[in-house]
Tab-separated table of C-alpha atoms in Angstrom:
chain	number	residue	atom	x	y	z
A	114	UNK	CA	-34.182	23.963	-124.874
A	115	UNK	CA	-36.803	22.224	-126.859
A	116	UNK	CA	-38.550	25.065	-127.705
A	117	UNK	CA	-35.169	27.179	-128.957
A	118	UNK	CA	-36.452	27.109	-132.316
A	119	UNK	CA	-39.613	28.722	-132.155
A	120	UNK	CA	-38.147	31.625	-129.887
A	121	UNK	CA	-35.183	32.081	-132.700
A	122	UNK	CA	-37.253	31.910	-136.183
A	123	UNK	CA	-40.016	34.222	-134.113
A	124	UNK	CA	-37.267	36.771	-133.438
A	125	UNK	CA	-35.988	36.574	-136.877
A	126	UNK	CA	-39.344	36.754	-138.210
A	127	UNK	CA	-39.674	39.937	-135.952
A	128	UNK	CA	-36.518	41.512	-136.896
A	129	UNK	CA	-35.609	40.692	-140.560
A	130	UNK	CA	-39.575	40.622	-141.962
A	131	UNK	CA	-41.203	42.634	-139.781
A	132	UNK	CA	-44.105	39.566	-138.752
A	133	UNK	CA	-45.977	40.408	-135.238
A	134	UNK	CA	-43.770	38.597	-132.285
A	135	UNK	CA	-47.059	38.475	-130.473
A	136	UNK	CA	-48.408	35.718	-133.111
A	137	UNK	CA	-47.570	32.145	-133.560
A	138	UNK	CA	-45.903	31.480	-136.613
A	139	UNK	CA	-44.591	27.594	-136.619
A	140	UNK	CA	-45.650	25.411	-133.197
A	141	UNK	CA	-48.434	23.208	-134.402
A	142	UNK	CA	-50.326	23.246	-131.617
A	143	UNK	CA	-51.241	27.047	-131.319
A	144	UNK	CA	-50.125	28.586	-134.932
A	145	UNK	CA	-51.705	31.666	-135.543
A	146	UNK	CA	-52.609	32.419	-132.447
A	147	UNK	CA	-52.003	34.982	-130.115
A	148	UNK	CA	-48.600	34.176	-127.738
A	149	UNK	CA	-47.299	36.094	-124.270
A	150	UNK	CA	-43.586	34.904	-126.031
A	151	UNK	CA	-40.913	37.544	-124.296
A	152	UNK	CA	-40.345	39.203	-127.388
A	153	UNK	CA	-36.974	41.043	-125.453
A	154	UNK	CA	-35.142	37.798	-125.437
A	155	UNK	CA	-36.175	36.663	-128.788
A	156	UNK	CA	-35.600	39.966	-130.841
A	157	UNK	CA	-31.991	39.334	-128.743
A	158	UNK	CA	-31.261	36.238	-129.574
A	159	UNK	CA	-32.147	36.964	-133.173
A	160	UNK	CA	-30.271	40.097	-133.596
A	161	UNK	CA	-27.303	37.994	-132.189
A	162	UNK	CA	-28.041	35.773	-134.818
A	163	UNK	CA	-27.726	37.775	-137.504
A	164	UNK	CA	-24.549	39.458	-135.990
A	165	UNK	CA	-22.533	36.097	-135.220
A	166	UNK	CA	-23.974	33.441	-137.032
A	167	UNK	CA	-26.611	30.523	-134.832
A	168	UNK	CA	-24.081	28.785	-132.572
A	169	UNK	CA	-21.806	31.885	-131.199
A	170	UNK	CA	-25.597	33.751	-130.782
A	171	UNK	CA	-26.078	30.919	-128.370
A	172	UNK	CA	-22.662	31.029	-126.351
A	173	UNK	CA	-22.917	34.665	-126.271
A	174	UNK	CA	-26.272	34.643	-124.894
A	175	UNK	CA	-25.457	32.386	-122.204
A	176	UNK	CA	-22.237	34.483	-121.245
A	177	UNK	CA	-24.289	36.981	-121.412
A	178	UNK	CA	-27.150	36.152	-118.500
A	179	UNK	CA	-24.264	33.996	-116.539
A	180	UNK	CA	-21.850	37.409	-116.281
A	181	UNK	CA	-24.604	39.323	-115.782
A	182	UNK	CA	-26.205	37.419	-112.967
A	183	UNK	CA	-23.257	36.384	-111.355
A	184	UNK	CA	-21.231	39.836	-111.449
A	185	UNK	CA	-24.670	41.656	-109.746
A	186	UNK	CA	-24.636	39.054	-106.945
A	187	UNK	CA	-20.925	39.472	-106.218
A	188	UNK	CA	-21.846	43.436	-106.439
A	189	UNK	CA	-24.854	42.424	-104.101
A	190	UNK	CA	-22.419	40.660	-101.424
A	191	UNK	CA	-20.053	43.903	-101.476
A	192	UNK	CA	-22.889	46.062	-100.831
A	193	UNK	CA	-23.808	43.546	-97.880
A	194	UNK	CA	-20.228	44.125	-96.742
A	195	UNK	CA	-20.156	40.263	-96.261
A	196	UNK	CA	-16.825	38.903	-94.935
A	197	UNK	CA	-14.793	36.569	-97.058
A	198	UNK	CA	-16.275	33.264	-95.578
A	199	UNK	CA	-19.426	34.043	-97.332
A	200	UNK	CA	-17.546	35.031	-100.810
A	201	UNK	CA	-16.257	31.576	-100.418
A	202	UNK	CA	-18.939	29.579	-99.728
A	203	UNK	CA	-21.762	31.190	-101.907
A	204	UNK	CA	-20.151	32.442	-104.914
A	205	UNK	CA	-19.464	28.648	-105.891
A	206	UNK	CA	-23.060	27.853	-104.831
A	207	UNK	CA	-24.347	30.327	-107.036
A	208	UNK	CA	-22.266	29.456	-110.287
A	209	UNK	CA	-23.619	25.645	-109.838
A	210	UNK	CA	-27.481	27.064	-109.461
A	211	UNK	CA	-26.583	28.589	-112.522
A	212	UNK	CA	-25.199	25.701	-114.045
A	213	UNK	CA	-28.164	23.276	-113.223
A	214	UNK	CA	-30.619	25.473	-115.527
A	215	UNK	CA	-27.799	26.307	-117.991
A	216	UNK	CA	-30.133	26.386	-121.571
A	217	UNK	CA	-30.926	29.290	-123.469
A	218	UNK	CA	-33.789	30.330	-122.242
A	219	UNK	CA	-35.096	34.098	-121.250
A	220	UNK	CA	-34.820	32.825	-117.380
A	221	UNK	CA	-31.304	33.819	-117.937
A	222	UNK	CA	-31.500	37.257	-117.564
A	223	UNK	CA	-34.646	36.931	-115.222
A	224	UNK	CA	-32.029	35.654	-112.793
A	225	UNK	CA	-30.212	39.595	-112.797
A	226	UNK	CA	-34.021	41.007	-111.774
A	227	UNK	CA	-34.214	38.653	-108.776
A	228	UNK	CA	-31.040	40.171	-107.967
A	229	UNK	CA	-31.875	43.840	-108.248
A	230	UNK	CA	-34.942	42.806	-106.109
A	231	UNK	CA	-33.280	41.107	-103.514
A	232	UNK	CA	-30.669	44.732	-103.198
A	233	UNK	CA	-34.191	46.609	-103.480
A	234	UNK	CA	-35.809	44.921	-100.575
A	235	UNK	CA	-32.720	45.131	-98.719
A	236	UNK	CA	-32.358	48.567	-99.325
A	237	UNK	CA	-35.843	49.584	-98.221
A	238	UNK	CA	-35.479	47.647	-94.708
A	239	UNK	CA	-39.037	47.038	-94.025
A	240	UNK	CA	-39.740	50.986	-94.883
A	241	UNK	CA	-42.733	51.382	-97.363
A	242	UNK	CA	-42.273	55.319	-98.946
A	243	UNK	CA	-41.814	56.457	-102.579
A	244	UNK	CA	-38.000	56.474	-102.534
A	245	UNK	CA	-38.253	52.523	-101.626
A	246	UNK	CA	-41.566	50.915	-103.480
A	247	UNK	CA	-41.394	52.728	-106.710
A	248	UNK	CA	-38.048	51.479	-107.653
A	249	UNK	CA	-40.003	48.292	-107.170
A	250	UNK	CA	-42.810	49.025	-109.508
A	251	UNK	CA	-40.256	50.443	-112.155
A	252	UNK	CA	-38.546	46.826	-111.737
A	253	UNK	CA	-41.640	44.956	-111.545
A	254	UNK	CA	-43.527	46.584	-114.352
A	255	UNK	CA	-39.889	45.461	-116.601
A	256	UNK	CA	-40.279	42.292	-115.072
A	257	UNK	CA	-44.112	41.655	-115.983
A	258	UNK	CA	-43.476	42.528	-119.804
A	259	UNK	CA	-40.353	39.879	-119.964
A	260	UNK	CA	-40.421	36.822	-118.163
A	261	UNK	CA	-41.813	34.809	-114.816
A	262	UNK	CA	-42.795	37.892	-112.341
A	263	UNK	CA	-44.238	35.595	-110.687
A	264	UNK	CA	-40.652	35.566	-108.864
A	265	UNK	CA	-40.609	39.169	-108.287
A	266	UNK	CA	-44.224	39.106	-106.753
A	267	UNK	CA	-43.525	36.183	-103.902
A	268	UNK	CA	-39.980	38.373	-103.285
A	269	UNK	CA	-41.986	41.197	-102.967
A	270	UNK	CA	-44.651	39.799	-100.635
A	271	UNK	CA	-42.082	39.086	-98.185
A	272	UNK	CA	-41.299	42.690	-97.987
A	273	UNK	CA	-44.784	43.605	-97.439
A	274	UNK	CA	-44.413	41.128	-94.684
A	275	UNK	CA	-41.610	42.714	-93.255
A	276	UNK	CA	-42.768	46.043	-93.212
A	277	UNK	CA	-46.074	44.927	-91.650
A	278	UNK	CA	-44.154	43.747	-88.878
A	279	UNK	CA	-42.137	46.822	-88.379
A	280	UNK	CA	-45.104	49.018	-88.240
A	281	UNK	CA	-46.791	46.462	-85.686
A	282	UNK	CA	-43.518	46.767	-83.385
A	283	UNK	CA	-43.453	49.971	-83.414
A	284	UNK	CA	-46.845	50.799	-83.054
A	285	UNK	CA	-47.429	53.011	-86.347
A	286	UNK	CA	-50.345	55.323	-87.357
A	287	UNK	CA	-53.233	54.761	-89.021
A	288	UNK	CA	-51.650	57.205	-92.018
A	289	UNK	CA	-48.423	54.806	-92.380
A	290	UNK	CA	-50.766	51.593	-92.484
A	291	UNK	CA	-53.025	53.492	-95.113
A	292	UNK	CA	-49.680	54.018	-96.964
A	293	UNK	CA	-48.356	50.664	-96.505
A	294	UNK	CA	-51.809	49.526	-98.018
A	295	UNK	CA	-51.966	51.758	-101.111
A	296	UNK	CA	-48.150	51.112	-102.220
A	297	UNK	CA	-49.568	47.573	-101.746
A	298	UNK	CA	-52.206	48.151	-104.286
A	299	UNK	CA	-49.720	49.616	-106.571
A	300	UNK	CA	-47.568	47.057	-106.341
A	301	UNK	CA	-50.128	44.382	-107.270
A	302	UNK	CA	-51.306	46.500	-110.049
A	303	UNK	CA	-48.072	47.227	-111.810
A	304	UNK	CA	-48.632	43.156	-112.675
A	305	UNK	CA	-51.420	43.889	-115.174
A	306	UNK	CA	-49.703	46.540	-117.139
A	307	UNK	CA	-48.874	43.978	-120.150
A	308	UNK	CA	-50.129	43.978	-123.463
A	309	UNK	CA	-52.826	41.382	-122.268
A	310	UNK	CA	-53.784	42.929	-119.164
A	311	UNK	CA	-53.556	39.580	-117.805
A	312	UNK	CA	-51.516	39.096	-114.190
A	313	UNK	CA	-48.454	36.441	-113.445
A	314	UNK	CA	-50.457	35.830	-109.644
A	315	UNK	CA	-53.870	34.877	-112.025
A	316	UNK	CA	-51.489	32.865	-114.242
A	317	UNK	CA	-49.506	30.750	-111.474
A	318	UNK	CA	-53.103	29.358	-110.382
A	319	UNK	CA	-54.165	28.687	-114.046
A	320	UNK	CA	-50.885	26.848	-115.343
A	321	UNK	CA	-51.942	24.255	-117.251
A	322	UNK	CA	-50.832	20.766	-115.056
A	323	UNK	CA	-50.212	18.748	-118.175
A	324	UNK	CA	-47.256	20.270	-118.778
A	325	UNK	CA	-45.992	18.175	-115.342
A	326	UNK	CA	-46.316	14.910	-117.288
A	327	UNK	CA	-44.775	15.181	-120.200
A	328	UNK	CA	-41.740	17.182	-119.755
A	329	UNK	CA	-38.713	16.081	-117.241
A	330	UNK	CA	-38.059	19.494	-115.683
A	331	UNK	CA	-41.668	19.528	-113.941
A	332	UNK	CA	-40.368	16.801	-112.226
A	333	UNK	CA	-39.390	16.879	-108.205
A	334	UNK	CA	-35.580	18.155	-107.818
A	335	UNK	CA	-34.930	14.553	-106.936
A	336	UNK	CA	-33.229	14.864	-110.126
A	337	UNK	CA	-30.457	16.518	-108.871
A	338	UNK	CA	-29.628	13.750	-106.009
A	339	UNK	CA	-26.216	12.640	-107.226
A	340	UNK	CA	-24.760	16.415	-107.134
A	341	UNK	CA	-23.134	16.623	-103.838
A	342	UNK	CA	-23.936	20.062	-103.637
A	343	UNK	CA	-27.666	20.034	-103.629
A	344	UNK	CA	-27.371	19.375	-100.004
A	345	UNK	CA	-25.655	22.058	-99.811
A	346	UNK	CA	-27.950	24.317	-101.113
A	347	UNK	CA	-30.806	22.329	-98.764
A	348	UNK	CA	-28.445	23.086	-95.731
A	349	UNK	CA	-28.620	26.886	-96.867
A	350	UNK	CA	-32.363	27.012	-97.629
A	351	UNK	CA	-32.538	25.541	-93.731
A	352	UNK	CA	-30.034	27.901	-91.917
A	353	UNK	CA	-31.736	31.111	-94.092
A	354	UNK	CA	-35.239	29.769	-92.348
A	355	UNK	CA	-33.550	29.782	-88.675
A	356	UNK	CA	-31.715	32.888	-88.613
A	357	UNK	CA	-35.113	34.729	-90.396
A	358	UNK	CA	-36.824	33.521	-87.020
A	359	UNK	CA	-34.060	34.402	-85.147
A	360	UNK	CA	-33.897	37.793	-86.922
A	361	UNK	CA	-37.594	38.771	-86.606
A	362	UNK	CA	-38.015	38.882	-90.375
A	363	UNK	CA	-41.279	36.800	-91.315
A	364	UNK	CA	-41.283	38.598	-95.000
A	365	UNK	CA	-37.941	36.302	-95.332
A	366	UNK	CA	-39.487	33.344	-93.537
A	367	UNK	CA	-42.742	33.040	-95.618
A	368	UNK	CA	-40.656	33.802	-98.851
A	369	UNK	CA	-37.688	31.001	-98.140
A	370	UNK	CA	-40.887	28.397	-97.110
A	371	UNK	CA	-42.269	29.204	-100.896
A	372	UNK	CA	-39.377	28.739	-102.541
A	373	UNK	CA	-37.734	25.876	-100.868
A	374	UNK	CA	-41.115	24.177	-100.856
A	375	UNK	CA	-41.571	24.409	-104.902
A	376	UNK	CA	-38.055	23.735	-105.621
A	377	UNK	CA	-38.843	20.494	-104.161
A	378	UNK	CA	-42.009	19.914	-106.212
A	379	UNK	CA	-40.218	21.498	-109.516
A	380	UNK	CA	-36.238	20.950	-110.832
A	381	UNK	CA	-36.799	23.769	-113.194
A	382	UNK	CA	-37.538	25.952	-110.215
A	383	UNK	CA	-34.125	25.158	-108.129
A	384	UNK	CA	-31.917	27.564	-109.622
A	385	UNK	CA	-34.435	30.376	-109.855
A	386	UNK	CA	-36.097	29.862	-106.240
A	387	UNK	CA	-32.400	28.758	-104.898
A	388	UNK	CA	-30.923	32.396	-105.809
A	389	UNK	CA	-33.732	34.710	-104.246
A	390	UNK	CA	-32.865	32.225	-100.781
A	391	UNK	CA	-28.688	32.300	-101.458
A	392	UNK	CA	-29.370	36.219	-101.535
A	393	UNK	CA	-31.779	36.336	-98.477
A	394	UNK	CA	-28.975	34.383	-96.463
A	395	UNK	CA	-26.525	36.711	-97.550
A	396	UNK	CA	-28.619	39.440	-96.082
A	397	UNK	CA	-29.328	37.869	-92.655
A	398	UNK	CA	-25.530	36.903	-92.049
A	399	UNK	CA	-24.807	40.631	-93.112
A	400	UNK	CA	-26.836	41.456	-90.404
A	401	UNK	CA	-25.101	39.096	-87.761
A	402	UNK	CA	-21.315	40.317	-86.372
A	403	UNK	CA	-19.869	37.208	-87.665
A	404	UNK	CA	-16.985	37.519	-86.012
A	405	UNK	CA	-18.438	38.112	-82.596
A	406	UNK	CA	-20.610	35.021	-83.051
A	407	UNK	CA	-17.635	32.729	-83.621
A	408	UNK	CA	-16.053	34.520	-81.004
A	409	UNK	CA	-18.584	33.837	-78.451
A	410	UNK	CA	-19.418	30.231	-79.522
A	411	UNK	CA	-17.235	27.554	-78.071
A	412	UNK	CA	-15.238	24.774	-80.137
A	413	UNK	CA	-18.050	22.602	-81.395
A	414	UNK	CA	-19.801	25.160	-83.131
A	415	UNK	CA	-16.633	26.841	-84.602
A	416	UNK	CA	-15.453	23.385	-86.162
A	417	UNK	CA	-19.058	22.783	-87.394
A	418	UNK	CA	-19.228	25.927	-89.113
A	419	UNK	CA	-15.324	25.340	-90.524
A	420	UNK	CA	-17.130	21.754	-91.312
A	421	UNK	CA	-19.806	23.229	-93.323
A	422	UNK	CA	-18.503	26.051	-95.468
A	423	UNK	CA	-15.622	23.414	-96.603
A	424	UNK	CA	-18.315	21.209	-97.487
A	425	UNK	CA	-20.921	23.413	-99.135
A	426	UNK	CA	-17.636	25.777	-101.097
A	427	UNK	CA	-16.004	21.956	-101.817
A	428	UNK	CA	-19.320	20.496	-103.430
A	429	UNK	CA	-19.779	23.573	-105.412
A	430	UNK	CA	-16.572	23.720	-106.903
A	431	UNK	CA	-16.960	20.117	-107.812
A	432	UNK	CA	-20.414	19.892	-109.469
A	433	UNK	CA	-19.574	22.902	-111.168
């Protein structure tokens, strides 16, 4: 990335000279100022650095978030108990999401908390108690002192959603709406336990919109129109959507709308956005007898379905 420097000489900086990570040492438009850099990923990359030398710290890195990410969503599939149709069509989707945004940036290891959310909300199924929202402040509060929470707080939302709905079907007490509200309030406040007190939700509405015209990634995901595969992904983001109605799960609805809506707007925001929806679809076809579906749907829909899992598992393999 173009800004690979500054995050490497500021983690040296940190680690070999013992300089303040939290001040701007080089960029010429904000030296000696005050920075929200995520220190974790620079002090990494730097100690990496000084271990293997500039270009294995790179490759290491990278192997590093990519393993990471993509051995917790394989763990996140077994835990689904998805069937091997789903193995085969969104592993290869998920290595090419990973490939479109493949820099060194700290978004790599962001992509392993969107994971550990997406088993966290699945987990809790639409319950709001200690056992299931404080894991979520624990992973939010890591999440708020790294890199883009943002992610983790639309995820979250949906939950909130969810559970809202639950407790509306089923008729809950006042006492378990008064809970559902104060976890809320947690929740939200975890966000402003940084060093700057400041709040990813405040910051999405202040991002400076300059940034749009200068740099390529701000750009719509247009970009990505010759890869095969991005329909693919659009003909997941879709299906997610429909079974989410189908499934009475709005938290997943409103969450899949965001996502899919800003990956459009943003190409930098396809691969995170795209694997917080992969993971929600996983989760609604774990919750689907798949096998009694195709059972019970006539030819048409089973050669459709053949149709589109060679196509979206095909695609993947070849843009990756």
């Amino acid at each position: 990335s173009f800004d690979s420097y500054w995050h490497l000489q500021t983690g040296l900086d940190w680690i070999n000279k013992g300089l303040s990570p939290y001040i701007d040492h080089f960029s010429y438009t904000f030296e000696g100022k005050a920075t929200g850099a995520p220190i974790v990923f620079q002090g990494l990359l730097a100690l990496l650095h000084n271990q293997f030398g500039l270009e294995p710290a790179y490759q290491l890195y990278k192997l590093i978030g990519f393993f990471l990410a993509f051995g917790l969503f394989t763990w996140f599939l077994r835990r689904l108990k998805s069937p091997a149709v789903v193995f085969l069509a969104l592993l290869p989707l998920f290595a090419l999401l990973l490939q479109l945004r493949s820099i060194v940036r700290p978004e790599l290891l962001s992509y392993s908390f969107s994971i550990i959310g997406l088993m966290l909300y699945h987990r809790a199924n639409g319950h709001v108690s200690f056992r299931t929202v404080f894991p979520i402040c624990v992973l939010l509060l890591v999440w708020t002192n790294y890199h883009t929470p943002i992610l983790g707080y639309i995820l979250f939302f949906g939950f909130f959603i969810d559970a809202a709905y639950r407790q509306f079907s089923d008729r809950a007490e006042l006492s378990t709406w008064i809970r559902w509200f104060l976890w809320g309030l947690a929740v939200l406040g975890v966000g402003f336990l940084n060093r700057n007190f400041g709040h990813a939700i405040i910051g999405a509405f202040n991002f400076a919109p300059e940034w749009k015209d200068f740099i390529q990634e701000y750009q719509s995901a247009a970009l990505y129109k010759h890869l095969i595969a991005i329909y693919g992904l659009a003909i997941v983001a879709a299906a997610t959507a429909i079974l989410a109605i189908v499934r009475k799960r709005p938290g997943y609805l409103v969450v899949t709308l965001i996502f899919t809506y800003y990956s459009l707007n943003s190409a930098r925001l396809v691969t995170p956005c795209g694997i917080i929806v992969l993971g929600m679809f996983a989760s609604l076809l774990s919750e689907l007898d798949l096998r009694d579906v195709v059972r019970r749907q006539g030819t048409i829909f089973k050669s459709t379905t053949v149709v589109a899992v060679l196509f979206i598992t095909l695609s993947s393999l070849y843009s990756v």
